């Protein structure tokens, strides 16, 4: 019995790239099936993340024509990470092993062979890691690499230069299901699950067509989410700074008292008083804001709202028809 592979691809307004992605993934799956690496029941599962263009109709058309392709549709746009979770948790019901990748062909699909090889050696998670970022713009490269370094500094265990191109076995996904957080940062969760894992290097290419759905603003908020979902270092940092300032202000108090007693004080000090008040005032607001970020995360988590709602599942339609 060969293992069933599902390739999960989140799609948001991807009508421009889907035909080419479909062509290339079809070739890849067929060659793997022919080489008897995977079962002929293997499939590509597109996840339509509430696209506003023709993406879902296209997915349905592809599904009708090609038995190797299936899809699910979310009830509205929920963002890349939620779409991915929806796809992974749905695919694991049909598959033994799942690979997640982007729709825009930036992830080199030839790395799939090596991922499957490692899986056969017993690895339960195989991370796709970009060997270089030659094709990224200077800005994207610098911000992205800075992001990984900052995350490490903040104590978040992530694989350097790994995004969400990854192989996971069903065993891993069964465990992953228990991570019910709504503030999702998947590349931080998988290393927490454990089990033997490995890395496959690949060259990240340019987007095949269409525009990036991750503008700078979304990227920054994603990075911030990653830090506050996985690290309490910022809060500890505030406590340490608070301690340092307390010591400093105590020393300052001593200085004032001594100056007073020795009669060195004339009526001056207005500037330093105002400077200190405004400095501590703004610093306190900053700290309260940061703590507020954590509280807002708790607020979102306790509600336990569903992370996604699947409005259509082509896989199930097929079963009903049979
Ligand atoms: N995506 C999604 N929902 C969103 C935004 C993006 O499912 O709200 C998908 C998108 O279709 C693509 C993947 O996430 O398959 C990565 O997005 P993109 O390529 O735009 O990001 P970048 O590679 O520029 O970081
Ligand atoms: Mg992309």
Coordinates of C-alpha atoms and ligand atoms in Angstrom, one line a residue:
X1 CA 0.0 0.0 0.0
X2 CA 1.5 3.3 -1.1
X3 CA 0.8 6.4 1.0
X4 CA -1.8 8.9 -0.1
X5 CA -0.4 12.4 -0.6
X6 CA -2.5 15.5 -0.5
X7 CA -1.1 18.9 -1.6
X8 CA -2.9 21.7 0.1
X9 CA -2.8 25.1 -1.7
X10 CA -4.5 28.1 -0.3
X11 CA -5.8 30.5 -3.0
X12 CA -7.0 34.0 -2.6
X13 CA -7.8 35.8 -6.0
X14 CA -5.4 33.5 -7.8
X15 CA -7.3 33.1 -11.2
X16 CA -4.2 34.3 -13.0
X17 CA -1.9 31.6 -11.7
X18 CA -4.2 28.6 -11.2
X19 CA -4.2 27.2 -14.7
X20 CA -0.3 27.1 -14.7
X21 CA -0.2 25.8 -11.1
X22 CA -2.6 23.1 -12.0
X23 CA -0.6 22.0 -15.1
X24 CA 2.6 21.8 -13.1
X25 CA 1.1 20.0 -10.1
X26 CA -0.6 17.5 -12.4
X27 CA 2.7 16.6 -14.0
X28 CA 4.4 16.3 -10.6
X29 CA 1.6 14.1 -9.1
X30 CA 1.5 11.9 -12.2
X31 CA 5.2 11.3 -12.3
X32 CA 5.2 10.5 -8.5
X33 CA 2.3 8.0 -9.0
X34 CA 4.1 6.5 -12.0
X35 CA 7.3 6.0 -10.0
X36 CA 5.1 4.3 -7.4
X37 CA 6.3 6.8 -4.7
X38 CA 2.7 7.7 -3.8
X39 CA -0.8 6.1 -4.1
X40 CA -2.9 6.9 -7.2
X41 CA -5.5 8.2 -4.7
X42 CA -3.2 11.3 -4.1
X43 CA -4.7 14.7 -4.9
X44 CA -4.2 18.4 -4.9
X45 CA -6.7 20.2 -2.6
X46 CA -7.2 23.9 -3.4
X47 CA -8.6 26.0 -0.6
X48 CA -10.6 29.0 -1.8
X49 CA -10.1 31.6 0.8
X50 CA -13.2 33.7 0.0
X51 CA -11.8 34.9 -3.3
X52 CA -13.5 37.8 -5.0
X53 CA -12.6 36.8 -8.5
X54 CA -13.3 33.7 -10.5
X55 CA -11.0 31.4 -8.4
X56 CA -13.7 29.1 -7.0
X57 CA -15.4 28.6 -10.3
X58 CA -12.1 27.7 -11.8
X59 CA -11.3 25.2 -9.0
X60 CA -14.7 23.6 -9.6
X61 CA -14.0 23.4 -13.3
X62 CA -10.6 21.8 -12.7
X63 CA -12.2 19.4 -10.3
X64 CA -14.8 18.3 -12.8
X65 CA -12.1 17.7 -15.5
X66 CA -9.3 16.3 -13.5
X67 CA -9.8 13.6 -11.0
X68 CA -6.5 14.5 -9.3
X69 CA -7.8 17.9 -8.2
X70 CA -10.3 18.7 -5.4
X71 CA -11.2 21.8 -3.4
X72 CA -12.9 23.3 -0.4
X73 CA -14.3 26.8 -0.1
X74 CA -14.3 28.9 3.0
X75 CA -17.4 31.0 3.7
X76 CA -15.4 34.2 3.5
X77 CA -11.8 35.5 3.4
X78 CA -10.0 34.4 6.6
X79 CA -6.4 35.0 5.7
X80 CA -3.6 32.6 4.6
X81 CA -3.0 30.9 7.9
X82 CA -6.6 30.1 8.6
X83 CA -7.1 28.9 5.0
X84 CA -4.1 26.6 5.5
X85 CA -5.4 25.2 8.7
X86 CA -8.8 24.5 7.0
X87 CA -7.0 22.7 4.2
X88 CA -4.6 20.7 6.5
X89 CA -7.4 19.5 8.8
X90 CA -9.7 18.6 5.9
X91 CA -6.9 16.8 3.9
X92 CA -5.8 14.7 6.8
X93 CA -9.1 12.9 6.8
X94 CA -8.3 11.5 3.3
X95 CA -4.5 11.4 3.2
X96 CA -1.5 9.8 5.0
X97 CA 0.8 12.7 4.3
X98 CA 0.1 16.3 3.4
X99 CA 2.3 19.0 1.8
X100 CA 1.3 22.7 2.0
X101 CA 2.4 25.2 -0.6
X102 CA 1.5 28.6 -2.1
X103 CA -0.6 28.9 -5.3
X104 CA 1.8 31.3 -7.0
X105 CA 4.6 28.8 -7.8
X106 CA 7.1 30.5 -5.6
X107 CA 7.8 27.3 -3.9
X108 CA 9.8 25.0 -6.2
X109 CA 7.6 21.9 -6.7
X110 CA 10.6 19.8 -7.5
X111 CA 11.4 19.9 -3.8
X112 CA 8.4 17.6 -3.3
X113 CA 10.4 14.5 -4.4
X114 CA 13.0 15.1 -1.7
X115 CA 10.4 15.8 0.9
X116 CA 8.8 12.4 0.2
X117 CA 12.1 10.7 0.3
X118 CA 12.7 12.1 3.8
X119 CA 9.2 11.1 4.8
X120 CA 10.0 7.6 3.7
X121 CA 13.1 7.7 5.9
X122 CA 10.8 8.2 8.8
X123 CA 10.7 12.0 9.2
X124 CA 7.3 13.3 10.3
X125 CA 7.8 16.9 9.3
X126 CA 9.9 18.2 6.5
X127 CA 10.5 21.9 6.3
X128 CA 11.1 23.6 2.9
X129 CA 13.8 26.1 3.4
X130 CA 14.8 28.8 0.9
X131 CA 18.5 28.4 0.1
X132 CA 18.8 32.0 -1.0
X133 CA 16.7 35.0 -1.7
X134 CA 18.4 36.1 -4.9
X135 CA 15.2 36.7 -6.7
X136 CA 13.5 38.7 -3.8
X137 CA 13.7 42.5 -3.9
X138 CA 16.3 44.0 -1.6
X139 CA 13.5 45.3 0.6
X140 CA 11.7 41.9 1.0
X141 CA 15.0 40.1 1.6
X142 CA 16.1 42.5 4.3
X143 CA 12.8 42.7 6.1
X144 CA 12.2 39.0 5.9
X145 CA 15.7 38.0 7.2
X146 CA 15.5 40.7 9.9
X147 CA 12.2 39.1 10.9
X148 CA 13.7 35.7 11.5
X149 CA 16.6 37.1 13.5
X150 CA 14.3 39.2 15.6
X151 CA 12.0 36.2 16.3
X152 CA 15.0 34.1 17.4
X153 CA 16.1 37.0 19.7
X154 CA 12.5 37.1 21.1
X155 CA 12.8 33.4 22.0
X156 CA 10.5 32.0 19.3
X157 CA 11.7 28.7 17.9
X158 CA 11.3 28.9 14.2
X159 CA 13.1 27.3 11.3
X160 CA 15.3 30.0 9.5
X161 CA 13.9 31.0 6.1
X162 CA 11.1 28.5 6.3
X163 CA 7.6 29.8 5.4
X164 CA 4.7 27.4 5.0
X165 CA 6.1 25.0 2.4
X166 CA 6.1 21.9 4.5
X167 CA 5.4 18.2 4.6
X168 CA 3.5 16.8 7.6
X169 CA 2.4 13.3 8.2
X170 CA -1.1 12.4 9.4
X171 CA 0.3 11.7 12.8
X172 CA 1.6 15.3 13.1
X173 CA -1.7 16.7 11.9
X174 CA -3.7 14.6 14.4
X175 CA -1.6 16.3 17.1
X176 CA -1.8 19.7 15.4
X177 CA -5.6 19.5 15.7
X178 CA -5.2 20.0 19.5
X179 CA -3.6 23.4 19.0
X180 CA -6.7 25.3 19.0
X181 CA -5.4 28.9 19.1
X182 CA -7.1 31.5 16.9
X183 CA -4.0 33.7 16.8
X184 CA -2.3 31.6 14.2
X185 CA 1.4 31.5 13.5
X186 CA 1.8 28.0 12.0
X187 CA 5.6 28.0 11.5
X188 CA 5.9 28.5 15.3
X189 CA 3.5 25.7 16.1
X190 CA 4.9 22.8 14.1
X191 CA 8.4 22.8 15.8
X192 CA 6.5 22.6 19.2
X193 CA 4.9 19.3 18.2
X194 CA 8.2 17.5 18.1
X195 CA 8.8 14.1 16.3
X196 CA 11.7 13.6 13.9
X197 CA 12.0 16.4 11.3
X198 CA 14.3 17.4 8.5
X199 CA 14.9 20.2 6.1
X200 CA 14.9 20.4 2.3
X201 CA 16.5 23.4 0.5
X202 CA 14.9 25.0 -2.5
X203 CA 15.3 28.1 -4.6
X204 CA 12.4 30.5 -4.1
X205 CA 11.4 32.0 -7.4
X206 CA 9.3 35.0 -8.3
X207 CA 5.5 35.0 -8.2
X208 CA 4.3 33.4 -11.5
X209 CA 1.6 36.0 -12.1
X210 CA -0.6 38.4 -10.1
X211 CA 0.3 40.6 -7.1
X212 CA 1.4 39.6 -3.7
X213 CA -1.4 39.3 -1.2
X214 CA 1.0 40.2 1.6
X215 CA 1.6 44.0 1.6
X216 CA 4.0 45.5 4.1
X217 CA 1.2 46.3 6.5
X218 CA 0.0 42.7 6.6
X219 CA 3.6 41.5 6.9
X220 CA 4.3 43.7 9.9
X221 CA 1.1 42.7 11.7
X222 CA 1.9 39.0 11.0
X223 CA 5.4 39.4 12.5
X224 CA 4.0 41.2 15.5
X225 CA 1.4 38.4 15.9
X226 CA 4.1 35.8 15.7
X227 CA 6.1 37.4 18.6
X228 CA 3.1 38.1 20.9
X229 CA 1.6 34.6 20.3
X230 CA 4.8 32.7 21.1
X231 CA 6.9 34.9 23.4
X232 CA 6.3 36.6 26.7
X233 CA 9.8 38.2 26.4
X234 CA 8.3 41.7 25.7
X235 CA 6.4 41.7 29.0
X236 CA 9.5 40.4 30.8
X237 CA 11.5 43.2 29.1
X238 CA 9.0 45.7 30.6
X239 CA 9.5 44.3 34.1
X240 CA 13.3 44.5 33.7
X241 CA 13.1 48.1 32.4
X242 CA 10.8 49.0 35.3
X243 CA 13.4 47.6 37.7
X244 CA 16.2 49.6 36.1
X245 CA 14.2 52.8 36.2
X246 CA 13.3 52.2 39.8
X247 CA 16.9 51.9 40.7
X248 CA 17.8 55.0 38.7
X249 CA 15.0 57.1 40.2
X250 CA 16.1 56.0 43.7
X251 CA 19.6 57.2 42.9
X252 CA 18.1 60.5 41.5
X253 CA 16.2 60.9 44.8
X254 CA 19.4 60.5 46.8
X255 CA 21.0 63.1 44.6
X256 CA 18.1 65.6 45.1
X257 CA 18.2 65.0 48.9
X258 CA 21.9 65.6 49.1
X259 CA 21.7 68.7 47.0
X260 CA 18.9 70.0 49.2
X261 CA 20.8 69.3 52.4
X262 CA 24.0 70.8 51.1
X263 CA 22.1 73.9 49.9
X264 CA 23.2 73.4 46.3
X265 CA 19.6 73.8 45.0
X266 CA 18.6 77.1 43.5
X267 CA 15.2 77.4 41.8
X268 CA 15.9 75.5 38.8
X269 CA 15.0 72.0 37.7
X270 CA 11.9 72.9 35.7
X271 CA 13.4 71.4 32.5
X272 CA 14.4 68.2 34.1
X273 CA 11.0 67.8 35.9
X274 CA 9.1 68.3 32.7
X275 CA 11.4 66.0 30.8
X276 CA 11.1 63.2 33.3
X277 CA 7.3 63.5 33.5
X278 CA 6.8 63.4 29.8
X279 CA 9.3 60.6 29.4
X280 CA 7.8 58.4 32.1
X281 CA 4.3 59.3 30.9
X282 CA 4.9 58.2 27.4
X283 CA 6.8 55.1 28.4
X284 CA 4.0 54.0 30.7
X285 CA 1.5 54.4 27.9
X286 CA 3.7 52.3 25.7
X287 CA 4.0 49.6 28.3
X288 CA 0.2 49.5 29.0
X289 CA -0.3 49.3 25.2
X290 CA 2.0 46.3 24.9
X291 CA 0.3 44.5 27.8
X292 CA -3.0 45.4 26.2
X293 CA -1.8 43.5 23.1
X294 CA -1.5 40.3 25.2
X295 CA -4.9 40.9 26.8
X296 CA -6.5 41.3 23.4
X297 CA -5.0 38.0 22.4
X298 CA -6.5 36.4 25.6
X299 CA -9.8 38.0 24.7
X300 CA -9.8 36.5 21.2
X301 CA -8.7 33.1 22.5
X302 CA -11.3 32.7 25.3
X303 CA -14.1 33.2 22.8
X304 CA -13.0 30.1 21.0
X305 CA -14.7 31.2 17.8
X306 CA -14.3 28.8 14.8
X307 CA -11.1 29.6 12.8
X308 CA -12.8 28.9 9.5
X309 CA -16.2 27.7 8.1
X310 CA -16.1 25.4 5.2
X311 CA -19.0 26.2 3.0
X312 CA -18.3 23.7 0.3
X313 CA -16.2 20.5 0.0
X314 CA -15.8 19.0 -3.4
X315 CA -14.4 15.8 -2.0
X316 CA -17.7 15.2 -0.2
X317 CA -19.8 15.9 -3.3
X318 CA -17.8 13.3 -5.1
X319 CA -18.5 10.7 -2.4
X320 CA -22.2 11.4 -2.5
X321 CA -22.3 11.0 -6.2
X322 CA -20.6 7.6 -6.1
Ligands
LIG1 N1 -3.6 33.8 0.5 C1 -4.8 33.3 1.1 N2 -5.5 34.2 1.8 C2 -5.2 35.6 1.9 C3 -3.9 36.0 1.4 C4 -3.2 35.1 0.7 O1 -5.1 32.2 1.0 O2 -5.9 36.3 2.5 C5 -2.8 32.8 -0.2 C6 -2.3 33.2 -1.6 O3 -3.3 32.9 -2.6 C7 -1.1 32.4 -1.8 C8 -0.5 32.3 -0.4 O4 -1.5 32.6 0.5 O5 -1.3 31.1 -2.3 C9 0.7 33.3 -0.2 O6 0.3 34.6 -0.6 P1 1.3 35.6 -1.5 O7 2.0 34.8 -2.5 O8 0.4 36.7 -1.9 O9 2.3 36.1 -0.4 P2 3.9 36.3 -0.5 O10 4.5 35.2 -1.2 O11 4.0 37.6 -1.4 O12 4.4 36.5 0.8
LIG2 MG1 3.8 34.4 -3.0

